[in-house]
Structure formats: structure tokens, C-alpha cells
Amino acid sequence: MHEFFKEYLQVHGYWVLFLGTFLEGEAILIFAGFLAFGGYLNIYLVMLSALAGSFLGDQFYFHVGRRKGPFLLKFFSSIAKKFRKALKLIERYGTFVAFISRYTYGFRIVLPIILGMTPFPSRSFLYLNLASALSWSIVFSMAGYLFGKAAGLFIEDVGRYEPYLLLALGTIVFCFWISHFVAHWWRQRPARARLRRMKLRNLQNP
């Protein structure tokens, strides 16, 4: 079973990782880094696959925004809702937002699209996107790899406990994912309170 799983990952793991990082991909890259620690994948090929997927993904979204931006705003409400927040990020960070876009949870796809709708130079985006994809692929793949290394300091036979370590890693990733939504809900409390007051006033003054 171990050898079958290893052979399967060696055949399919890298292109699945490429597709995953073409979209969002933090979680799949962390898991790939851990599997590289276990010897199922090569850590350098993991980084290369993630670099290619994340770089080409954001280049694709940027040029989609440049060519079809108004259409996307009209027909995709999720992009339209984030449009104003994305513009604020662009105003705050300027050209650097092209570098940090893949580190902003929930805006990984939206920011390149909106940057494509602005006069932001294509060549500048390409260079910043390449640097961002390189750093991102190293940071998140090494996060999973070092998780395995750290477990090895406390567990003598890491291979024996791999399923449990994968479960623990998945739990950690899930907790970070949930914390994002909790933090967002907490930040939106004043807005929800204002909306409730407006509804109450409308009911009192029909």
C-alpha cells in the first residue's frame, strides 16, 4: 500500500499540485511539502510545480481582468462585492499589492483580475508576480516539510504515524481557515449593528 501510494503520487502528484496552485492552493501546497518530507514527492519539484501553477494562474487572472473585467463585474457578484475592498488595498499598497496578492486570503484571484482592469503595467505585474510566486511556493511548501521535521524531533518512527500527522496537519490548516471567517465576522460587527439600527428605525417610522 505504501509503495502504491508513493508511485501514484510520483505520477499524478505534481500535475495535481500545479492545478491546485493555479487556483488557491495554500492547503494543497502545505500537504505536498509534508509528503515531500515523507519521501513521496521531491521537495524541489514541489516548489517548481507550485511556482509554475501560481505564477501562470495569476498571469491568467490578470489578463482576463484586462480583457473581460467589466463583464466579470456584471455577471459575478462575488467579484463585484470584493471590488471596492480590492481597490482600497491597491490604494494602500500601490504596486506592492501585485506581490502580496496571493498572501491575501480571499483575494488571491480577485486582486489580479482587478489589477488587470487598472492601468497597471503588464510587465511590472509579470516581474512582481514571478517574485511573489517564488517566495510563496518556498514558504508554504517548507511549512509542510518543516512540520514533518518538527514531528521527527518528538516521534522516533515518523513513518508509522504519518496518517495521524496528516490528520493533525489538516486540523491545523482547517483551524487557520476557520479563524479567517471568525475574524471577518468580528470585524463586521459594527456594520451589522448599524444595519440592525436602520431596520429598527424603518419599522418604527413606516
Backbone as CSV, one residue per row, in Angstrom:
resi,resn,N_x,N_y,N_z,CA_x,CA_y,CA_z,C_x,C_y,C_z
1,MET,0.833,-1.202,0.000,0.000,0.000,0.000,0.867,1.252,0.000
2,HIS,1.919,1.230,0.811,2.833,2.364,0.896,3.484,2.621,-0.455
3,GLU,3.941,1.553,-1.118,4.607,1.697,-2.412,3.626,2.149,-3.493
4,PHE,2.389,1.640,-3.435,1.373,2.056,-4.404,1.073,3.545,-4.267
5,PHE,0.919,4.002,-3.026,0.634,5.414,-2.758,1.788,6.285,-3.242
6,LYS,3.006,5.826,-3.008,4.179,6.577,-3.424,4.257,6.668,-4.947
7,GLU,4.021,5.552,-5.625,4.059,5.537,-7.092,2.941,6.406,-7.673
8,TYR,1.769,6.348,-7.048,0.640,7.152,-7.527,0.965,8.646,-7.433
9,LEU,1.532,9.056,-6.297,1.869,10.463,-6.111,2.975,10.906,-7.061
10,GLN,3.935,10.045,-7.291,5.026,10.398,-8.193,4.536,10.583,-9.622
11,VAL,3.447,9.871,-9.991,2.894,10.004,-11.341,1.936,11.185,-11.432
12,HIS,1.061,11.340,-10.424,-0.018,12.323,-10.508,0.154,13.531,-9.575
13,GLY,1.018,13.412,-8.597,1.087,14.442,-7.569,1.445,15.821,-8.079
14,TYR,2.377,15.894,-9.013,2.873,17.210,-9.432,1.870,17.968,-10.290
15,TRP,1.163,17.258,-11.187,0.199,17.993,-12.004,-1.047,18.360,-11.188
16,VAL,-1.403,17.532,-10.198,-2.497,17.903,-9.299,-2.109,19.134,-8.484
17,LEU,-0.863,19.163,-8.021,-0.364,20.326,-7.289,-0.356,21.559,-8.186
18,PHE,0.040,21.389,-9.438,0.029,22.503,-10.388,-1.372,23.086,-10.522
19,LEU,-2.373,22.214,-10.713,-3.750,22.680,-10.859,-4.252,23.343,-9.578
20,GLY,-3.896,22.751,-8.425,-4.329,23.314,-7.152,-3.767,24.701,-6.911
21,THR,-2.508,24.902,-7.238,-1.882,26.214,-7.022,-2.258,27.206,-8.117
22,PHE,-2.762,26.720,-9.237,-3.301,27.614,-10.264,-4.509,28.370,-9.711
23,LEU,-5.214,27.732,-8.773,-6.378,28.341,-8.135,-5.942,29.004,-6.830
24,GLU,-6.258,28.428,-5.698,-5.835,28.995,-4.410,-4.563,28.292,-3.951
25,GLY,-4.710,27.103,-3.370,-3.575,26.219,-3.255,-2.725,26.208,-2.014
26,GLU,-2.980,27.073,-0.999,-2.112,27.039,0.178,-2.148,25.679,0.867
27,ALA,-3.361,25.154,1.064,-3.501,23.894,1.791,-2.837,22.739,1.045
28,ILE,-3.088,22.641,-0.256,-2.514,21.524,-1.023,-0.994,21.616,-1.073
29,LEU,-0.467,22.846,-1.072,0.987,23.006,-1.091,1.606,22.611,0.246
30,ILE,0.944,22.943,1.344,1.438,22.538,2.662,1.463,21.015,2.771
31,PHE,0.392,20.372,2.320,0.350,18.909,2.343,1.427,18.304,1.441
32,ALA,1.636,18.932,0.277,2.677,18.441,-0.628,4.055,18.548,0.014
33,GLY,4.284,19.623,0.764,5.553,19.768,1.477,5.745,18.680,2.513
34,PHE,4.669,18.332,3.207,4.759,17.255,4.198,5.021,15.916,3.515
35,LEU,4.354,15.669,2.385,4.564,14.419,1.651,5.987,14.351,1.090
36,ALA,6.553,15.501,0.778,7.952,15.527,0.340,8.874,15.123,1.480
37,PHE,8.547,15.541,2.680,9.320,15.110,3.848,9.257,13.595,4.004
38,GLY,8.081,13.021,3.719,7.912,11.571,3.854,8.518,10.774,2.717
39,GLY,9.064,11.462,1.704,9.701,10.773,0.600,8.779,10.429,-0.554
40,TYR,7.525,10.853,-0.485,6.572,10.562,-1.555,6.784,11.476,-2.755
41,LEU,7.230,12.695,-2.494,7.474,13.679,-3.536,8.863,14.279,-3.332
42,ASN,9.343,14.959,-4.353,10.613,15.673,-4.260,10.330,17.130,-3.915
43,ILE,10.927,17.645,-2.855,10.610,18.991,-2.378,10.920,20.051,-3.423
44,TYR,11.968,19.844,-4.219,12.308,20.837,-5.240,11.305,20.824,-6.386
45,LEU,10.809,19.633,-6.741,9.771,19.547,-7.773,8.439,20.076,-7.250
46,VAL,8.206,19.917,-5.954,7.014,20.507,-5.334,7.062,22.025,-5.471
47,MET,8.208,22.619,-5.134,8.368,24.064,-5.254,8.219,24.520,-6.699
48,LEU,8.809,23.765,-7.623,8.748,24.131,-9.040,7.320,24.049,-9.567
49,SER,6.585,22.988,-9.195,5.191,22.849,-9.630,4.337,23.979,-9.082
50,ALA,4.557,24.307,-7.800,3.794,25.386,-7.179,4.145,26.738,-7.792
51,LEU,5.412,26.942,-8.080,5.845,28.181,-8.733,5.169,28.333,-10.088
52,ALA,5.189,27.270,-10.891,4.579,27.336,-12.217,3.066,27.558,-12.124
53,GLY,2.394,26.807,-11.247,0.945,26.932,-11.125,0.511,28.294,-10.632
54,SER,1.147,28.786,-9.576,0.738,30.068,-9.007,1.081,31.234,-9.936
55,PHE,2.250,31.175,-10.573,2.645,32.250,-11.489,1.723,32.308,-12.703
56,LEU,1.513,31.162,-13.350,0.667,31.151,-14.543,-0.788,31.454,-14.198
57,GLY,-1.221,31.020,-13.011,-2.587,31.314,-12.586,-2.838,32.801,-12.474
58,ASP,-1.957,33.518,-11.783,-2.161,34.956,-11.604,-1.967,35.720,-12.911
59,GLN,-1.073,35.241,-13.777,-0.948,35.865,-15.095,-2.255,35.723,-15.877
60,PHE,-2.850,34.544,-15.765,-4.127,34.294,-16.445,-5.211,35.221,-15.914
61,TYR,-5.335,35.321,-14.575,-6.379,36.167,-13.987,-6.163,37.633,-14.344
62,PHE,-4.913,38.072,-14.355,-4.597,39.460,-14.687,-5.070,39.795,-16.102
63,HIS,-4.774,38.940,-17.048,-5.136,39.222,-18.441,-6.626,39.005,-18.708
64,VAL,-7.256,38.124,-17.938,-8.713,38.013,-18.006,-9.341,39.326,-17.548
65,GLY,-8.820,39.892,-16.450,-9.319,41.176,-15.974,-9.096,42.287,-16.980
66,ARG,-7.968,42.261,-17.655,-7.658,43.298,-18.647,-8.607,43.230,-19.844
67,ARG,-9.015,42.013,-20.208,-9.842,41.852,-21.406,-11.343,41.753,-21.098
68,LYS,-11.684,41.152,-19.948,-13.094,40.876,-19.665,-13.539,41.419,-18.311
69,GLY,-12.827,42.406,-17.775,-13.125,42.910,-16.440,-14.561,43.361,-16.243
70,PRO,-15.088,44.288,-17.060,-16.475,44.746,-16.881,-17.494,43.611,-16.957
71,PHE,-17.252,42.656,-17.848,-18.156,41.507,-17.959,-18.174,40.712,-16.659
72,LEU,-16.987,40.496,-16.055,-16.908,39.721,-14.812,-17.613,40.442,-13.675
73,LEU,-17.462,41.774,-13.593,-18.131,42.544,-12.541,-19.649,42.475,-12.681
74,LYS,-20.100,42.402,-13.916,-21.540,42.401,-14.168,-22.179,41.063,-13.833
75,PHE,-21.466,39.965,-14.114,-22.083,38.641,-14.013,-21.618,37.822,-12.808
76,PHE,-20.576,38.285,-12.111,-20.093,37.537,-10.945,-20.165,38.444,-9.721
77,SER,-21.188,38.229,-8.907,-21.418,39.102,-7.753,-20.289,39.007,-6.737
78,SER,-19.643,37.831,-6.624,-18.563,37.676,-5.646,-17.402,38.610,-5.962
79,ILE,-17.102,38.785,-7.252,-16.037,39.702,-7.654,-16.474,41.137,-7.432
80,ALA,-17.727,41.453,-7.787,-18.239,42.815,-7.615,-18.235,43.230,-6.146
81,LYS,-18.583,42.286,-5.241,-18.613,42.609,-3.815,-17.225,42.941,-3.277
82,LYS,-16.209,42.275,-3.809,-14.849,42.489,-3.324,-14.124,43.602,-4.070
83,PHE,-14.777,44.159,-5.082,-14.116,45.141,-5.936,-13.645,46.358,-5.140
84,ARG,-14.538,46.899,-4.310,-14.201,48.117,-3.556,-13.095,47.851,-2.541
85,LYS,-13.158,46.704,-1.852,-12.107,46.366,-0.890,-10.767,46.178,-1.589
86,ALA,-10.816,45.561,-2.769,-9.574,45.348,-3.523,-8.966,46.679,-3.943
87,LEU,-9.798,47.637,-4.346,-9.288,48.955,-4.725,-8.637,49.656,-3.538
88,LYS,-9.201,49.462,-2.342,-8.595,50.048,-1.146,-7.217,49.455,-0.880
89,LEU,-7.088,48.135,-1.097,-5.782,47.501,-0.930,-4.780,48.045,-1.948
90,ILE,-5.233,48.265,-3.167,-4.364,48.803,-4.207,-3.934,50.229,-3.848
91,GLU,-4.889,51.030,-3.327,-4.559,52.404,-2.921,-3.568,52.402,-1.762
92,ARG,-3.719,51.459,-0.846,-2.857,51.432,0.337,-1.448,50.949,0.009
93,TYR,-1.334,49.899,-0.787,-0.034,49.269,-1.019,0.586,49.585,-2.386
94,GLY,-0.169,50.223,-3.269,0.373,50.591,-4.567,0.799,49.386,-5.378
95,THR,1.941,49.488,-6.044,2.408,48.401,-6.908,2.748,47.146,-6.098
96,PHE,3.029,47.316,-4.802,3.408,46.173,-3.966,2.254,45.183,-3.812
97,VAL,1.023,45.643,-4.102,-0.130,44.756,-3.958,-0.036,43.585,-4.936
98,ALA,0.667,43.779,-6.058,0.860,42.678,-7.008,1.714,41.574,-6.395
99,PHE,2.566,41.946,-5.444,3.405,40.951,-4.769,2.635,40.239,-3.664
100,ILE,1.852,40.990,-2.896,1.184,40.409,-1.726,-0.172,39.797,-2.055
101,SER,-0.626,39.892,-3.307,-1.990,39.455,-3.632,-2.237,37.996,-3.273
102,ARG,-1.275,37.109,-3.515,-1.501,35.691,-3.223,-1.389,35.395,-1.732
103,TYR,-0.936,36.362,-0.936,-0.892,36.178,0.514,-2.155,36.721,1.192
104,THR,-3.035,37.363,0.435,-4.257,37.941,0.998,-5.390,36.938,0.822
105,TYR,-5.775,36.280,1.903,-6.780,35.220,1.828,-8.116,35.794,1.361
106,GLY,-8.718,35.138,0.376,-9.991,35.585,-0.158,-9.867,36.528,-1.333
107,PHE,-8.655,37.051,-1.573,-8.439,37.988,-2.682,-7.420,37.456,-3.674
108,ARG,-7.003,36.197,-3.502,-5.946,35.630,-4.343,-6.290,35.732,-5.824
109,ILE,-7.547,35.458,-6.187,-7.967,35.513,-7.584,-8.476,36.899,-7.958
110,VAL,-9.169,37.547,-7.022,-9.818,38.825,-7.323,-8.805,39.940,-7.585
111,LEU,-7.748,40.015,-6.771,-6.803,41.123,-6.921,-6.122,41.151,-8.292
112,PRO,-5.599,40.021,-8.800,-5.027,40.082,-10.144,-6.040,40.502,-11.214
113,ILE,-7.300,40.057,-11.073,-8.331,40.455,-12.034,-8.529,41.961,-12.000
114,ILE,-8.632,42.520,-10.794,-8.876,43.955,-10.663,-7.645,44.757,-11.067
115,LEU,-6.452,44.244,-10.755,-5.240,44.907,-11.235,-5.208,44.960,-12.755
116,GLY,-5.721,43.905,-13.385,-5.793,43.895,-14.845,-6.752,44.926,-15.394
117,MET,-7.724,45.342,-14.580,-8.690,46.346,-15.008,-8.168,47.767,-14.834
118,THR,-7.054,47.921,-14.143,-6.440,49.229,-13.924,-5.336,49.449,-14.959
119,PRO,-4.735,50.653,-14.976,-3.624,50.891,-15.919,-2.299,50.261,-15.484
120,PHE,-2.331,49.354,-14.516,-1.111,48.733,-14.010,-0.353,48.070,-15.174
121,PRO,0.951,48.377,-15.350,1.699,47.839,-16.496,1.818,46.317,-16.448
122,SER,1.603,45.676,-17.576,1.678,44.213,-17.663,3.064,43.693,-17.304
123,ARG,4.090,44.413,-17.744,5.456,43.946,-17.487,5.779,44.024,-16.000
124,SER,5.366,45.097,-15.335,5.607,45.227,-13.892,4.899,44.117,-13.138
125,PHE,3.659,43.816,-13.544,2.930,42.737,-12.885,3.646,41.412,-13.078
126,LEU,4.173,41.165,-14.266,4.867,39.902,-14.536,6.047,39.723,-13.588
127,TYR,6.876,40.761,-13.434,8.055,40.643,-12.573,7.663,40.459,-11.105
128,LEU,6.685,41.261,-10.640,6.259,41.163,-9.249,5.562,39.831,-8.988
129,ASN,4.796,39.374,-9.949,4.110,38.093,-9.812,5.112,36.941,-9.742
130,LEU,6.163,37.008,-10.537,7.186,35.962,-10.511,7.877,35.912,-9.151
131,ALA,8.235,37.091,-8.619,8.884,37.134,-7.309,7.953,36.635,-6.216
132,SER,6.684,37.010,-6.304,5.700,36.578,-5.308,5.476,35.071,-5.376
133,ALA,5.336,34.531,-6.599,5.111,33.096,-6.759,6.300,32.295,-6.239
134,LEU,7.512,32.800,-6.459,8.709,32.110,-5.985,8.733,32.056,-4.457
135,SER,8.505,33.202,-3.813,8.533,33.241,-2.344,7.401,32.414,-1.761
136,TRP,6.225,32.514,-2.365,5.046,31.779,-1.874,5.252,30.273,-1.958
137,SER,5.790,29.802,-3.086,5.998,28.363,-3.260,7.016,27.822,-2.264
138,ILE,8.018,28.623,-1.933,9.025,28.187,-0.961,8.454,28.186,0.457
139,VAL,7.764,29.275,0.818,7.262,29.431,2.194,6.275,28.328,2.551
140,PHE,5.275,28.082,1.707,4.219,27.139,2.072,4.641,25.687,1.894
141,SER,5.490,25.398,0.920,5.981,24.024,0.801,6.897,23.673,1.971
142,MET,7.718,24.650,2.397,8.596,24.412,3.531,7.821,24.348,4.842
143,ALA,6.660,24.998,4.901,5.830,24.906,6.107,5.422,23.453,6.354
144,GLY,4.973,22.768,5.293,4.616,21.358,5.432,5.823,20.476,5.679
145,TYR,6.924,20.782,4.995,8.147,19.986,5.152,8.699,20.107,6.572
146,LEU,8.726,21.322,7.091,9.267,21.545,8.438,8.331,21.016,9.520
147,PHE,7.031,20.935,9.202,6.105,20.292,10.143,6.514,18.839,10.346
148,GLY,6.854,18.154,9.252,7.331,16.778,9.358,8.652,16.692,10.109
149,LYS,9.551,17.636,9.828,10.837,17.669,10.536,10.634,17.853,12.037
150,ALA,9.747,18.772,12.395,9.485,19.032,13.812,8.878,17.804,14.483
151,ALA,7.982,17.112,13.770,7.389,15.892,14.337,8.457,14.841,14.567
152,GLY,9.456,14.803,13.682,10.533,13.831,13.824,11.383,14.040,15.060
153,LEU,11.365,15.252,15.608,12.117,15.519,16.828,11.476,14.870,18.047
154,PHE,10.158,14.601,17.946,9.432,14.048,19.095,8.982,12.611,18.885
155,ILE,8.926,12.194,17.617,8.455,10.848,17.302,9.588,10.078,16.641
156,GLU,9.903,8.947,17.180,11.043,8.182,16.669,10.764,7.599,15.287
157,ASP,9.614,6.943,15.105,9.256,6.337,13.823,8.144,7.168,13.187
158,VAL,8.546,8.240,12.467,7.555,9.159,11.899,6.672,8.450,10.874
159,GLY,7.281,7.572,10.053,6.524,6.890,9.010,5.330,6.115,9.552
160,ARG,5.482,5.567,10.726,4.410,4.776,11.334,3.203,5.645,11.682
161,TYR,3.462,6.905,11.983,2.395,7.798,12.430,1.982,8.815,11.359
162,GLU,2.364,8.559,10.108,2.059,9.507,9.030,0.566,9.836,8.910
163,PRO,-0.354,8.842,8.955,-1.778,9.191,8.847,-2.233,10.145,9.952
164,TYR,-1.728,9.944,11.162,-2.117,10.804,12.275,-1.519,12.205,12.123
165,LEU,-0.301,12.253,11.594,0.334,13.553,11.367,-0.385,14.318,10.259
166,LEU,-0.820,13.604,9.225,-1.599,14.246,8.167,-2.913,14.794,8.714
167,LEU,-3.535,14.018,9.605,-4.774,14.474,10.231,-4.520,15.711,11.094
168,ALA,-3.427,15.689,11.843,-3.081,16.845,12.683,-2.800,18.070,11.830
169,LEU,-2.077,17.873,10.724,-1.779,18.985,9.827,-3.061,19.532,9.210
170,GLY,-3.960,18.625,8.806,-5.241,19.058,8.260,-6.056,19.839,9.272
171,THR,-6.001,19.427,10.531,-6.719,20.142,11.588,-6.159,21.541,11.778
172,ILE,-4.844,21.669,11.738,-4.214,22.983,11.883,-4.617,23.903,10.736
173,VAL,-4.558,23.379,9.507,-4.945,24.171,8.335,-6.410,24.574,8.428
174,PHE,-7.260,23.643,8.854,-8.687,23.933,8.984,-8.934,25.012,10.031
175,CYS,-8.200,24.963,11.133,-8.355,25.971,12.196,-7.960,27.358,11.704
176,PHE,-6.892,27.425,10.927,-6.500,28.714,10.349,-7.578,29.217,9.391
177,TRP,-8.154,28.294,8.618,-9.205,28.655,7.678,-10.436,29.185,8.414
178,ILE,-10.828,28.502,9.475,-11.976,28.941,10.265,-11.693,30.280,10.942
179,SER,-10.463,30.455,11.439,-10.118,31.704,12.135,-10.266,32.907,11.222
180,HIS,-10.030,32.710,9.916,-10.216,33.811,8.964,-11.666,34.273,8.956
181,PHE,-12.602,33.321,8.919,-14.015,33.675,8.888,-14.478,34.260,10.219
182,VAL,-13.940,33.761,11.314,-14.288,34.317,12.627,-13.796,35.755,12.738
183,ALA,-12.568,35.997,12.282,-12.011,37.357,12.329,-12.829,38.294,11.438
184,HIS,-13.226,37.798,10.263,-14.044,38.617,9.363,-15.400,38.932,9.997
185,TRP,-16.010,37.911,10.616,-17.299,38.126,11.293,-17.147,39.144,12.413
186,TRP,-16.053,39.085,13.162,-15.822,40.003,14.280,-15.653,41.442,13.792
187,ARG,-14.921,41.591,12.671,-14.699,42.938,12.132,-15.982,43.551,11.586
188,GLN,-16.934,42.695,11.182,-18.173,43.185,10.593,-19.243,43.515,11.630
189,ARG,-18.925,43.362,12.929,-19.929,43.635,13.968,-20.475,45.047,13.903
190,PRO,-19.643,46.088,13.784,-20.201,47.453,13.715,-21.147,47.634,12.529
191,ALA,-20.800,47.062,11.381,-21.667,47.196,10.202,-23.001,46.498,10.426
192,ARG,-22.963,45.316,11.067,-24.223,44.607,11.337,-25.072,45.369,12.340
193,ALA,-24.416,45.995,13.320,-25.153,46.776,14.319,-25.830,47.976,13.657
194,ARG,-25.124,48.647,12.740,-25.726,49.789,12.031,-26.910,49.337,11.194
195,LEU,-26.783,48.181,10.552,-27.876,47.676,9.738,-29.097,47.353,10.589
196,ARG,-28.865,46.779,11.772,-29.993,46.479,12.665,-30.685,47.762,13.118
197,ARG,-29.892,48.804,13.425,-30.488,50.078,13.854,-31.307,50.707,12.730
198,MET,-30.799,50.608,11.499,-31.539,51.156,10.360,-32.847,50.415,10.150
199,LYS,-32.830,49.089,10.282,-34.047,48.304,10.134,-35.047,48.640,11.229
200,LEU,-34.522,48.829,12.467,-35.414,49.173,13.582,-36.062,50.533,13.368
201,ARG,-35.296,51.518,12.886,-35.856,52.836,12.623,-36.912,52.771,11.518
202,ASN,-36.658,51.939,10.510,-37.631,51.815,9.428,-38.925,51.198,9.910
203,LEU,-38.827,50.243,10.861,-40.023,49.616,11.417,-40.796,50.598,12.301
204,GLN,-40.055,51.449,13.041,-40.695,52.404,13.932,-41.298,53.578,13.184
205,ASN,-40.709,53.881,11.998,-41.195,55.022,11.213,-41.563,54.540,9.805
206,PRO,-42.670,53.829,9.684,-43.049,53.280,8.373,-43.442,54.398,7.400
